[in-house]
Amino acid sequence: MTTAVGRVGAVSAPARRLGKLQREGRAAYLFLAPALLFFCVFLILPFVFAIVLAFSDWGGFDLGTLKWAGTANFGDVLSFDGTFVKPILVNTLLFAFGSVFLATFGSVLVAYCIDRLAFQGFWRVLYFLPVVATVVAIGNVWKMMYQPAGLINGVLNKLGVNSIGFLSDASYALPSVTVVQAWASIGGAVLILTAGLKAIPEMYYEAAEVDGANSWHMFWSITLPLLRPALLFVLITQFIGGLQSFALIIVMTGDGGPVNATNVAAFEMYQRAFKYGAWGTASAMAMVLFVIILAITLLQLWVARRRGEETS
Amino acid sequence: MRISRGLRLAVALGLFATAAACGGGGEAGGSGDKVELTLLSHYSDGPSKEGLDKMIQQWNKENPKVQVKAQVVKFDDLLTTMTVRQTGGRGADIVSAYGLWGGQLMKANVVAKVPDDIATKIKAEYSPAALGAVTTGDTLLGYPTELNTYVLFYNKKILAAAGISKPPTTWAELADAAKKTVKRDAKGNIQVEGLSLIQDGDNKSVHPFLSLLDAAGGKFLGPDGTAQFDNAEGKAALKFEADLAAAKATNPSIMPTKQFRSGGVAMAIQAGWWIGSLKTQMKDKYASDVGVTAIPGPTAGSKGSLAYGFFMGVNQRSKHADEAWKFLTWMNEHKAADGQVTETGKWLADQGLIPPRTADQAAYKKTLSDPNLAPIYDAATYAMAEPNQPGAYEAKTALHNAIMGVLADGKNPEDALAQAAKAVKPQ
């Protein structure tokens, strides 16, 4: 009997631990519940709904009018006769690559210079200001500067160059907006890269100096390699932002013009859904853009892993 | 066990909170016998808001059990507001919408069918242009409200300074006047644009083109939604615009609504509502400088215009459709204080718009105080009504891109129209 009680006692200890773990698990889920609920309601459900819509024909208001369309929306979106693949997707990629390239190059340069200046806080605040300003304000200020009688054309005229239709000429419009997007996103990148620069131990530079390395060698062989984790973060977040961006385009060009020259995927989705009531096509575009963003992000991570970066 | 019960309670509370947050509350309805109708429109400021508010106040005073509440947004936000609110189950009982959106709103079950007796009256009492702009297929979408036609505005002084004594009556004369009046500085910047073919706002480049297309005898879309503009008339109209762009007599970067008043534009193809703005902006100069005439066609005597309209319809989800139709009928039929025209007709005419009701139009036409209004009213008798079947909005965007490709990018008109026609997909 004693033995039996002892055995029962021996078994009940892990059982109690298991019970405790289960209670703790439940408590953990209880605390996680609001976040999980939020995640389900605002991310998972809309995502699933968007997938359903991508295969449907729907006018946007009455679920009773939703009709199964199979892959017709994808056929329509990916057709080379339409405008989505060219110029819209091409514009999206050019806009994202262009703005990321300019912003990254600019932010590395600015962060590197700031790191060597006095009053670093002041310079960081100065470059961060566009991030704090609203897209509407930034877009409108640049729009005015780009006008035929605006500041930039005024300077060009003084230099003997005829006015350029920065936003009205199809060949200049996309680069003009891309420059503004890059300019507006430099501040955020500078902040992250400055933190990355601060994390590089000073002794590497001292050792390089002893070995007779000049500033360029130090930048190329020490700063840039050790800045890679911060650069990777900046590249990925800016790419995703660039591929999804459209607010600046609405403010600066109104309709993605001229001649679709500044029309990008996110803007076209907005137009299709909210203006034309073509929710199925808009959702199919969203799926295509999702796959592209996923592929580019995975590619970036893969390249970074091959170079031995810590990405988790 | 206590935690498990707590967990269940938390999940239940969470779901309850989510349901409460997402469910919203229907705005239409009321307490007891009283009904509150909501009316969503873009009449958000100035005389348009004051006139509508005045009518609503009168109705509310006379009908204490059916109260109407106006909800206003700017025109640019109207469609998206309607879309978002309707999707969230908070659509207004009465919606004021641009005719072009009619087809897609009908397809998506937003606007309710007009009751037969009201539809019969509307069809008998409104002008063909107004009816055409708010009818999709055979379906009337609601009461026509605004009606606008396109005409040629010109600056009398600029034309006179260029040696042109009378407004152009053919495309050849129009092109000649545009080329004679354009002025550029030494750097090539345009000081005065000859003929503006681009507008700001929703109409973009398409409305002037469609007016020229109408003048040439062409059409935009067929009854089934297929593209009709890719033919000889369409190509001629776009080539006419292309030649002006090549001669730099027209320029897409000039905003006529901003630059006409200061003498920066000699001629512009624009809608009749512009009269009201020009009078306010130009004051005394309006009478001496601004002239209005019909948009000429390729040959002498030919002319064309585009008519677009707005309508007020009842939301298919409204719980008080009968009351909504009663209000709309009263709003559109009751007479103004003078007993000659309807209050709605007066409200629209006061804003410089054409009243869509035939009797109101005739009454105003007899006593037009501004000679510039005469061509605008005349155009209502011959203008092409803007098509509005499902897909018409997308077709209009495709055409806009084609026109911009020609004017801003130097693309060949035939290729541009062929590409636009391919993008038009009948629904």
XYZ file of C-alpha atoms in Angstrom:
739
model
C 0.000 0.000 0.000
C 2.862 2.226 0.982
C 4.631 1.192 -2.228
C 1.538 1.888 -4.188
C 1.182 5.308 -2.580
C 4.886 5.929 -3.270
C 4.382 5.013 -6.922
C 1.363 7.206 -7.159
C 3.383 9.988 -5.544
C 6.240 9.403 -7.987
C 3.861 9.690 -10.943
C 1.951 12.664 -9.605
C 5.017 14.949 -9.438
C 5.510 15.076 -13.236
C 1.760 15.196 -13.605
C 1.683 18.242 -11.363
C 4.508 19.770 -13.413
C 2.577 18.978 -16.585
C -0.530 20.532 -15.070
C 1.458 23.591 -14.123
C 2.886 23.825 -17.626
C -0.595 23.507 -19.108
C -1.880 26.239 -16.816
C 1.062 28.433 -17.782
C 0.422 27.635 -21.421
C -3.204 28.674 -21.052
C -2.140 31.845 -19.290
C 0.295 32.547 -22.106
C -2.456 32.080 -24.687
C -4.708 34.311 -22.594
C -2.150 37.088 -22.785
C -1.543 36.408 -26.459
C -5.254 36.266 -27.276
C -5.765 39.986 -28.051
C -2.759 40.022 -30.373
C -3.796 36.752 -32.039
C -7.359 37.987 -32.416
C -6.111 41.214 -33.967
C -3.831 39.226 -36.263
C -6.689 36.949 -37.360
C -9.269 39.693 -37.855
C -7.085 42.240 -39.585
C -4.491 40.097 -41.380
C -5.457 36.467 -41.874
C -9.144 36.989 -42.720
C -8.535 39.838 -45.209
C -5.715 37.842 -46.790
C -7.933 34.802 -47.251
C -10.748 37.046 -48.535
C -8.332 38.668 -50.998
C -7.345 35.223 -52.311
C -11.024 34.344 -52.817
C -11.651 37.695 -54.533
C -8.683 37.176 -56.852
C -10.593 34.259 -58.378
C -13.927 36.088 -58.460
C -15.808 38.808 -60.274
C -17.161 41.224 -57.667
C -18.432 44.785 -57.814
C -17.443 45.545 -54.252
C -20.593 45.938 -52.169
C -22.973 43.029 -52.199
C -21.532 39.584 -51.459
C -24.558 38.144 -53.270
C -23.123 39.421 -56.565
C -19.787 37.613 -56.102
C -19.209 35.226 -59.035
C -16.489 32.622 -59.461
C -14.193 33.700 -62.288
C -11.486 31.040 -62.101
C -8.117 32.289 -63.266
C -9.601 34.898 -65.628
C -8.456 37.813 -63.451
C -4.873 36.539 -63.467
C -5.060 36.044 -67.228
C -6.307 39.611 -67.577
C -3.675 41.038 -65.226
C -0.719 39.129 -66.666
C -1.715 39.583 -70.323
C 0.871 41.452 -72.377
C -1.991 43.236 -74.184
C -3.001 44.979 -70.981
C -1.207 47.700 -69.073
C -0.371 45.882 -65.822
C 2.770 44.012 -66.891
C 3.984 46.908 -69.005
C 4.159 49.692 -68.054
C 2.722 49.315 -64.523
C 4.842 46.426 -63.147
C 7.896 47.739 -64.957
C 7.244 51.182 -63.407
C 6.830 49.588 -59.977
C 10.164 47.812 -60.198
C 11.958 50.849 -61.640
C 10.446 53.044 -58.933
C 11.388 50.617 -56.142
C 14.886 49.792 -57.450
C 15.608 53.412 -58.336
C 14.455 54.849 -55.028
C 16.196 52.122 -53.001
C 19.429 52.553 -54.936
C 19.404 56.337 -54.546
C 18.249 56.245 -50.919
C 20.785 53.582 -49.919
C 23.671 55.245 -51.710
C 22.656 58.634 -50.304
C 22.063 57.377 -46.790
C 25.398 55.517 -46.601
C 27.131 58.669 -47.759
C 25.222 60.916 -45.373
C 25.563 58.536 -42.399
C 29.308 58.140 -43.036
C 29.775 61.919 -43.224
C 27.598 62.594 -40.163
C 29.624 60.034 -38.194
C 32.658 62.240 -38.736
C 31.027 65.582 -37.965
C 30.421 67.571 -34.814
C 26.796 68.121 -33.665
C 25.763 64.704 -35.014
C 22.348 64.892 -33.337
C 21.527 68.087 -35.216
C 22.460 66.597 -38.605
C 20.521 63.422 -37.914
C 17.426 65.467 -37.005
C 17.848 67.543 -40.154
C 17.959 64.489 -42.395
C 15.165 62.795 -40.451
C 12.720 65.699 -40.915
C 11.305 64.466 -44.271
C 10.379 61.182 -42.552
C 8.314 63.104 -39.997
C 6.625 65.297 -42.649
C 3.524 63.891 -44.344
C 3.730 62.517 -47.859
C 1.134 65.107 -48.929
C 3.331 67.999 -47.791
C 6.466 66.546 -49.363
C 4.670 65.731 -52.616
C 3.128 69.176 -52.918
C 6.375 71.032 -52.187
C 8.271 69.017 -54.806
C 5.364 69.327 -57.233
C 5.638 73.105 -56.990
C 9.398 72.956 -57.428
C 8.952 70.816 -60.556
C 6.404 73.196 -62.178
C 7.362 74.915 -65.474
C 7.687 78.172 -63.510
C 9.016 76.423 -60.387
C 12.319 76.660 -58.566
C 14.161 73.884 -60.414
C 13.174 75.103 -63.879
C 14.022 78.655 -62.745
C 17.567 77.528 -61.928
C 17.815 75.608 -65.209
C 16.603 78.678 -67.141
C 19.303 80.779 -65.426
C 21.846 78.229 -66.614
C 20.510 78.571 -70.166
C 18.559 75.304 -70.184
C 14.950 75.280 -71.418
C 12.215 74.305 -68.960
C 11.650 70.587 -68.496
C 8.190 69.088 -67.961
C 9.325 67.059 -64.964
C 5.836 65.764 -64.228
C 4.142 66.332 -67.592
C 6.744 64.694 -69.842
C 6.379 60.912 -69.855
C 10.140 60.359 -70.083
C 10.931 62.497 -67.017
C 7.922 61.859 -64.773
C 8.931 58.526 -63.204
C 12.561 59.507 -62.459
C 11.278 62.807 -61.014
C 8.961 61.036 -58.554
C 11.589 58.372 -57.789
C 14.059 61.055 -56.704
C 11.495 62.484 -54.278
C 10.728 59.027 -52.831
C 14.471 58.428 -52.324
C 14.982 61.865 -50.777
C 12.072 61.335 -48.393
C 13.327 57.948 -47.203
C 16.982 58.847 -46.636
C 16.327 60.038 -43.065
C 15.043 56.696 -41.757
C 17.909 54.814 -43.399
C 20.461 57.289 -42.032
C 19.227 56.613 -38.512
C 19.671 52.850 -38.861
C 22.995 53.107 -40.659
C 24.349 55.555 -38.074
C 23.532 52.986 -35.386
C 25.316 50.390 -37.530
C 28.363 52.645 -37.861
C 28.472 53.223 -34.117
C 28.576 49.441 -33.597
C 31.820 49.090 -35.579
C 34.709 48.869 -33.066
C 37.138 51.793 -33.365
C 40.132 49.468 -33.029
C 39.692 48.228 -36.614
C 40.196 51.744 -37.911
C 43.168 52.315 -35.581
C 44.792 49.102 -36.794
C 44.131 50.061 -40.422
C 45.601 53.499 -39.823
C 48.735 51.925 -38.368
C 48.959 49.790 -41.526
C 48.769 52.979 -43.626
C 45.222 52.594 -45.011
C 43.601 55.733 -46.406
C 39.961 56.806 -45.863
C 38.722 55.048 -48.983
C 40.382 51.737 -48.003
C 38.907 52.027 -44.520
C 35.437 52.685 -45.927
C 35.616 49.917 -48.519
C 37.351 47.254 -46.420
C 36.043 47.960 -42.917
C 32.942 50.160 -42.878
C 31.008 48.647 -45.748
C 31.500 44.943 -44.828
C 30.677 45.548 -41.165
C 27.679 47.674 -42.086
C 26.105 44.840 -44.085
C 23.539 43.705 -41.456
C 22.211 47.268 -41.148
C 22.339 47.696 -44.927
C 20.418 44.456 -45.424
C 17.667 45.656 -43.101
C 17.500 49.007 -44.900
C 17.441 47.335 -48.312
C 14.658 44.886 -47.452
C 12.385 47.387 -45.693
C 12.920 50.049 -48.351
C 12.283 47.599 -51.175
C 9.012 46.483 -49.623
C 8.055 50.119 -49.005
C 9.029 51.090 -52.554
C 7.051 48.255 -54.135
C 3.933 49.117 -52.117
C 4.222 52.901 -52.343
C 1.638 54.999 -54.161
C 0.657 57.955 -51.936
C 3.449 60.147 -53.276
C 2.396 59.328 -56.835
C -1.222 60.301 -56.169
C -0.120 63.607 -54.662
C 2.381 64.463 -57.380
C 0.710 63.169 -60.525
C -2.925 62.683 -59.534
C -3.645 59.756 -61.825
C -0.362 57.969 -62.386
C 0.207 59.951 -65.571
C 1.263 61.201 -67.952
C 0.346 58.225 -70.104
C 0.654 55.774 -67.198
C 4.311 56.821 -66.864
C 4.109 56.966 -63.054
C 1.410 54.379 -62.535
C 2.546 51.669 -60.104
C 0.951 48.426 -58.971
C -0.418 49.621 -55.634
C -1.974 52.676 -57.273
C -3.521 50.601 -60.050
C -4.997 48.232 -57.428
C -6.535 51.174 -55.611
C -7.968 52.497 -58.879
C -9.389 49.144 -59.960
C -11.059 48.454 -56.617
C -12.232 51.830 -55.412
C -12.797 53.643 -58.697
C -13.836 50.992 -61.179
C -15.420 48.503 -58.774
C -13.257 45.684 -60.212
C -12.316 44.033 -56.925
C -11.421 40.698 -58.509
C -8.802 42.214 -60.808
C -7.478 44.388 -57.985
C -7.083 41.340 -55.731
C -5.346 39.383 -58.500
C -2.918 42.296 -58.838
C -2.377 42.233 -55.074
C -1.509 38.524 -55.253
C 0.945 39.110 -58.099
C 2.582 41.948 -56.173
C 2.704 39.790 -53.033
C 4.544 37.038 -54.904
C 6.993 39.565 -56.384
C 7.722 41.148 -52.986
C 8.159 37.708 -51.419
C 10.503 36.593 -54.206
C 12.639 39.743 -54.015
C 12.828 39.573 -50.214
C 13.795 35.883 -50.279
C 16.396 36.638 -52.937
C 17.878 39.379 -50.790
C 17.969 37.075 -47.756
C 19.516 34.277 -49.816
C 22.236 36.573 -51.139
C 22.885 37.833 -47.617
C 23.078 34.292 -46.203
C 25.544 33.273 -48.902
C 27.693 36.150 -47.706
C 27.369 34.848 -44.149
C 25.129 37.560 -42.737
C 22.975 36.953 -39.685
C 19.456 37.613 -40.850
C 17.226 36.222 -38.162
C -10.145 25.019 -14.151
C -10.510 28.610 -13.056
C -7.980 29.687 -15.718
C -9.771 27.664 -18.347
C -13.024 29.413 -17.501
C -11.188 32.739 -17.563
C -9.726 31.893 -20.950
C -13.163 31.100 -22.327
C -14.475 34.356 -20.904
C -11.583 36.320 -22.431
C -12.121 34.752 -25.857
C -15.847 35.435 -25.645
C -15.226 39.034 -24.613
C -12.666 39.431 -27.396
C -15.086 38.121 -30.004
C -17.818 40.324 -28.627
C -15.561 43.367 -28.790
C -14.475 42.513 -32.341
C -18.052 41.989 -33.453
C -19.018 45.286 -31.905
C -16.086 47.057 -33.552
C -16.589 45.538 -36.983
C -20.356 45.470 -37.034
C -20.851 49.201 -36.822
C -24.306 50.523 -36.627
C -26.797 51.242 -39.306
C -27.274 54.952 -39.587
C -30.499 54.828 -41.449
C -33.460 54.331 -39.270
C -34.819 56.109 -36.319
C -36.539 55.846 -33.035
C -40.215 55.069 -32.860
C -42.180 56.334 -35.860
C -39.541 58.863 -36.855
C -37.372 57.953 -39.846
C -34.009 59.535 -40.559
C -32.788 59.406 -44.146
C -29.193 60.134 -45.003
C -28.228 61.816 -48.287
C -24.609 61.520 -49.429
C -23.488 64.089 -52.004
C -20.558 66.217 -53.154
C -22.464 69.477 -52.648
C -20.031 70.429 -49.938
C -19.705 74.200 -50.144
C -20.936 77.472 -51.622
C -24.303 77.877 -53.350
C -24.584 74.148 -54.089
C -24.558 73.291 -50.375
C -26.716 76.250 -49.364
C -29.381 75.432 -51.978
C -29.588 71.753 -51.061
C -29.607 72.521 -47.325
C -32.454 74.987 -47.871
C -34.576 72.324 -49.575
C -33.768 69.740 -46.922
C -34.685 72.189 -44.146
C -38.025 72.900 -45.803
C -38.765 69.184 -46.169
C -37.773 68.476 -42.566
C -40.053 71.259 -41.375
C -42.994 69.967 -43.387
C -42.331 66.278 -42.656
C -41.414 65.854 -39.002
C -41.660 62.059 -39.246
C -39.199 61.735 -42.151
C -36.111 63.749 -41.449
C -33.346 64.049 -44.033
C -29.749 64.525 -43.000
C -27.170 65.697 -45.567
C -23.729 64.092 -45.578
C -21.230 65.833 -47.838
C -17.750 65.115 -49.156
C -15.681 66.695 -51.900
C -16.287 65.315 -55.403
C -12.852 63.657 -55.509
C -13.794 61.647 -52.406
C -17.378 60.840 -53.354
C -16.912 57.480 -55.086
C -14.425 56.134 -52.553
C -16.608 57.304 -49.647
C -19.592 55.619 -51.229
C -17.570 52.448 -51.838
C -16.106 52.206 -48.372
C -19.347 53.043 -46.562
C -21.387 50.661 -48.675
C -18.888 47.839 -48.098
C -19.050 48.494 -44.359
C -22.867 48.392 -44.361
C -23.133 52.116 -43.621
C -24.244 53.387 -47.017
C -26.492 56.453 -47.181
C -30.193 55.996 -48.022
C -29.959 58.444 -50.916
C -26.821 58.669 -53.026
C -25.873 61.427 -55.408
C -23.542 60.005 -58.050
C -21.786 60.908 -61.291
C -23.576 59.310 -64.238
C -20.363 57.616 -65.414
C -20.360 55.487 -62.258
C -23.971 54.445 -62.786
C -23.283 51.164 -64.575
C -20.857 49.845 -62.007
C -23.089 50.980 -59.120
C -26.016 49.203 -60.746
C -23.957 46.036 -61.356
C -22.859 45.998 -57.720
C -26.468 46.371 -56.484
C -25.888 49.764 -54.912
C -28.687 51.738 -56.538
C -32.229 50.469 -56.336
C -34.540 50.236 -59.342
C -36.571 53.386 -59.825
C -40.263 52.540 -59.161
C -42.187 52.273 -62.430
C -44.517 55.226 -61.836
C -41.595 57.542 -60.982
C -39.534 56.255 -63.916
C -42.384 56.966 -66.321
C -42.661 60.545 -65.061
C -38.889 61.127 -65.219
C -38.692 59.814 -68.785
C -41.488 62.147 -69.839
C -40.260 65.278 -68.100
C -36.473 65.349 -68.493
C -34.328 66.271 -71.480
C -32.872 63.470 -73.640
C -29.286 64.503 -72.795
C -30.016 64.359 -69.056
C -31.763 60.996 -69.365
C -28.987 59.572 -71.532
C -26.364 60.509 -68.981
C -28.149 58.655 -66.153
C -29.518 55.617 -67.990
C -27.553 52.387 -68.287
C -28.913 50.122 -70.981
C -32.648 50.495 -70.405
C -32.309 51.137 -66.702
C -32.884 54.569 -65.310
C -30.676 55.061 -62.251
C -32.513 57.888 -60.468
C -33.529 61.517 -60.750
C -31.174 63.435 -63.080
C -29.712 66.380 -61.215
C -26.755 68.206 -62.702
C -26.392 68.382 -66.447
C -23.312 69.833 -68.074
C -22.439 70.303 -71.705
C -19.117 71.194 -73.299
C -18.498 74.360 -75.301
C -15.590 76.425 -76.580
C -14.532 79.242 -74.251
C -12.365 81.945 -75.775
C -10.653 85.120 -74.692
C -12.068 87.839 -76.935
C -9.113 90.164 -76.435
C -6.459 87.559 -77.243
C -8.312 86.525 -80.410
C -8.781 90.168 -81.438
C -5.079 90.904 -80.839
C -4.240 88.007 -83.191
C -6.489 89.531 -85.874
C -9.350 87.095 -85.401
C -12.675 88.912 -85.403
C -15.098 86.005 -84.872
C -14.846 82.697 -83.031
C -13.852 79.659 -85.135
C -16.578 77.636 -86.840
C -14.528 74.781 -88.360
C -11.526 72.720 -87.257
C -9.355 74.543 -89.783
C -10.327 77.910 -88.263
C -9.888 76.523 -84.740
C -6.371 75.277 -85.526
C -5.507 78.538 -87.260
C -6.708 80.574 -84.251
C -4.787 78.308 -81.838
C -1.561 78.689 -83.804
C -1.978 82.455 -84.179
C -2.657 83.069 -80.489
C 0.032 80.851 -78.915
C 2.900 82.810 -77.402
C 6.224 81.547 -76.112
C 9.172 83.275 -74.487
C 12.773 83.033 -75.652
C 13.283 79.866 -73.595
C 10.325 78.185 -75.256
C 8.073 78.452 -72.208
C 4.429 78.943 -73.134
C 3.091 82.359 -72.141
C -0.293 81.932 -73.822
C -1.664 78.528 -74.830
C -3.604 78.529 -78.098
C -6.220 75.850 -77.365
C -6.467 73.907 -74.126
C -7.407 70.273 -74.642
C -6.545 69.082 -71.136
C -8.650 69.812 -68.096
C -7.898 69.141 -64.493
C -10.292 66.955 -62.575
C -12.025 63.750 -63.494
C -12.729 64.697 -67.090
C -9.020 64.971 -67.968
C -8.447 64.946 -71.677
C -11.392 62.771 -72.605
C -14.275 65.243 -72.507
C -12.711 67.688 -74.992
C -11.814 64.760 -77.280
C -15.324 63.296 -77.091
C -16.777 66.721 -77.891
C -14.600 66.890 -81.022
C -15.485 63.262 -81.793
C -19.181 64.141 -81.531
C -18.623 67.112 -83.810
C -17.065 64.763 -86.368
C -20.054 62.395 -86.107
C -18.311 59.675 -84.094
C -19.200 57.738 -80.940
C -17.328 56.638 -77.802
C -18.868 53.264 -76.875
C -21.580 51.136 -78.404
C -24.660 50.049 -76.411
C -22.857 46.789 -75.518
C -19.819 48.668 -74.212
C -17.544 47.978 -77.184
C -15.146 50.696 -78.343
C -16.488 52.788 -81.227
C -13.871 55.516 -81.274
C -11.282 53.555 -83.229
C -12.654 54.582 -86.627
C -12.206 57.354 -89.214
C -13.960 59.998 -87.077
C -11.958 59.106 -83.963
C -8.670 59.121 -85.854
C -9.523 62.485 -87.455
C -10.364 64.043 -84.078
C -7.186 62.765 -82.426
C -5.066 63.742 -85.417
C -6.499 67.249 -85.121
C -5.305 67.335 -81.494
C -1.949 65.752 -82.416
C -1.281 68.431 -85.035
C -1.938 71.167 -82.471
C 0.413 69.464 -80.013
C 3.094 69.132 -82.696
C 2.680 72.843 -83.460
C 2.962 73.478 -79.685
C -0.354 75.333 -79.784
C -1.654 73.071 -77.009
C 0.275 71.886 -73.968
C -0.710 69.266 -71.377
C 1.070 71.062 -68.539
C -1.178 74.153 -68.727
C -4.156 74.123 -66.374
C -6.907 76.179 -68.042
C -8.870 76.497 -64.784
C -5.908 78.361 -63.341
C -4.441 80.145 -66.340
C -7.418 81.188 -68.485
C -8.509 83.893 -66.072
C -5.126 85.610 -66.208
C -4.904 85.522 -70.002
C -2.663 82.443 -70.134
C -5.037 80.495 -72.408
C -6.669 81.800 -75.599
C -9.280 79.039 -76.034
C -10.400 76.035 -74.009
C -12.913 73.249 -74.545
C -14.597 73.171 -71.164
C -17.878 72.405 -69.375
C -20.615 74.963 -68.790
C -20.147 75.010 -64.999
C -16.956 77.000 -65.637
C -19.045 80.149 -66.216
C -19.788 80.428 -62.485
C -16.093 80.135 -61.555
C -14.950 82.584 -64.225
C -17.492 85.189 -63.143
C -16.236 84.963 -59.567
C -12.557 84.935 -60.494
C -12.548 87.530 -63.291
C -15.242 89.879 -61.958
C -15.602 92.857 -64.390
C -13.202 91.297 -66.884
C -15.606 88.374 -67.407
C -18.058 90.395 -69.494
C -15.393 92.088 -71.599
C -13.002 89.138 -72.107
C -14.933 85.861 -72.099
C -16.827 84.489 -75.056
C -18.514 81.112 -75.464
C -19.436 79.325 -78.677
C -20.248 75.838 -79.915
C -17.361 73.415 -80.432
C -16.864 73.348 -84.198
C -16.608 70.236 -86.345
C -14.427 69.493 -89.368
C -16.831 71.166 -91.788
C -18.808 74.415 -91.675
C -22.072 74.006 -89.762
C -20.999 70.878 -87.879
C -20.733 71.106 -84.109
C -20.490 68.740 -81.183
C -20.511 68.467 -77.438
C -20.498 65.992 -74.585
C -23.189 65.945 -71.908
C -22.530 64.417 -68.531
C -24.866 64.260 -65.609
C -25.356 63.413 -61.992
C -28.274 61.589 -60.478
C -29.823 60.996 -57.092
C -30.876 57.419 -56.502
C -31.946 55.296 -53.579
C -29.636 52.776 -51.963
C -30.768 49.208 -52.497
C -29.950 48.482 -48.849
C -32.036 51.360 -47.508
C -34.680 50.256 -45.052
C -36.728 53.320 -45.945
C -36.808 53.245 -49.735
C -40.420 54.473 -49.952
C -39.681 57.531 -47.808
C -36.493 58.168 -49.813
C -38.396 58.159 -53.124
C -41.063 60.426 -51.620
C -38.401 62.912 -50.596
C -36.661 62.776 -53.986
C -39.948 63.244 -55.818
C -40.804 66.247 -53.644
C -37.289 67.669 -54.029
C -37.392 67.444 -57.799
C -40.997 68.497 -58.382
C -41.948 71.226 -55.931
C -41.966 74.698 -57.401
C -39.793 77.623 -56.408
C -41.356 80.767 -54.946
C -41.914 82.298 -58.416
C -44.000 79.282 -59.436
C -42.288 79.142 -62.851
C -39.547 76.569 -62.293
C -38.886 73.798 -59.772
C -36.813 74.589 -56.694
C -34.212 72.028 -57.858
C -34.113 73.666 -61.282
C -33.518 77.046 -59.660
C -30.872 75.567 -57.351
C -28.966 74.193 -60.361
C -29.433 77.258 -62.571
C -28.183 79.511 -59.767
C -24.917 77.571 -59.917
C -24.602 78.062 -63.677
C -25.735 74.496 -64.439
C -28.408 73.439 -66.902
C -31.555 72.228 -65.140
C -32.197 68.722 -66.507
C -36.015 69.080 -66.419
C -37.225 70.134 -69.887
C -39.755 72.688 -68.585
C -37.139 74.341 -66.333
C -34.658 74.425 -69.209
C -37.193 76.100 -71.493
C -38.132 78.648 -68.835
C -34.523 79.615 -68.207
C -33.625 79.620 -71.888
C -36.216 82.363 -72.521
C -34.645 84.713 -70.026
C -30.926 84.070 -70.150
C -29.199 87.162 -68.778
C -25.735 86.027 -69.891
C -25.316 85.500 -73.667
C -22.553 82.981 -72.920
C -25.152 80.625 -71.451
C -27.056 80.299 -74.742
C -24.506 77.962 -76.473
C -24.347 75.874 -73.281
C -28.140 75.374 -73.230
C -28.166 74.774 -76.993
C -25.582 72.031 -76.612
C -28.020 70.063 -74.436
C -30.081 69.460 -77.581
C -27.274 67.875 -79.638
C -24.578 66.713 -77.199
C -23.421 63.098 -77.023
C -24.484 61.710 -73.629
C -21.535 60.257 -71.752
C -21.808 56.450 -71.772
C -22.069 54.860 -68.344
C -22.379 51.104 -68.681
C -20.256 48.872 -66.395
C -16.668 49.241 -67.579
C -17.233 52.755 -68.991
C -14.990 54.312 -66.356
C -12.117 51.980 -67.262
C -12.748 52.623 -70.953
C -12.532 56.342 -70.294
C -9.188 55.880 -68.533
C -7.866 53.830 -71.474
C -8.920 56.607 -73.835
C -7.339 59.219 -71.578
C -4.031 57.343 -71.710
C -4.254 57.141 -75.495
C -4.882 60.886 -75.819
C -2.086 61.733 -73.395
C 0.222 59.382 -75.299
C -0.401 61.495 -78.379
C -0.341 64.949 -76.775
C 2.452 64.468 -74.258
C 4.470 61.678 -75.804
C 4.087 62.273 -79.531
C 2.588 58.824 -80.153
C 0.856 58.068 -83.445
C -2.941 58.714 -83.072
C -3.921 55.543 -84.927
C -1.725 53.300 -82.762
C -2.866 55.041 -79.592
C -6.553 54.601 -80.417
C -6.042 50.972 -81.437
C -4.353 50.232 -78.101
C -7.120 52.004 -76.172
C -9.795 50.111 -78.091
C -8.070 46.846 -77.173
C -8.163 47.829 -73.489
C -11.934 48.391 -73.555
C -13.594 45.265 -72.204
C -17.387 45.144 -72.405
C -18.933 43.715 -69.209
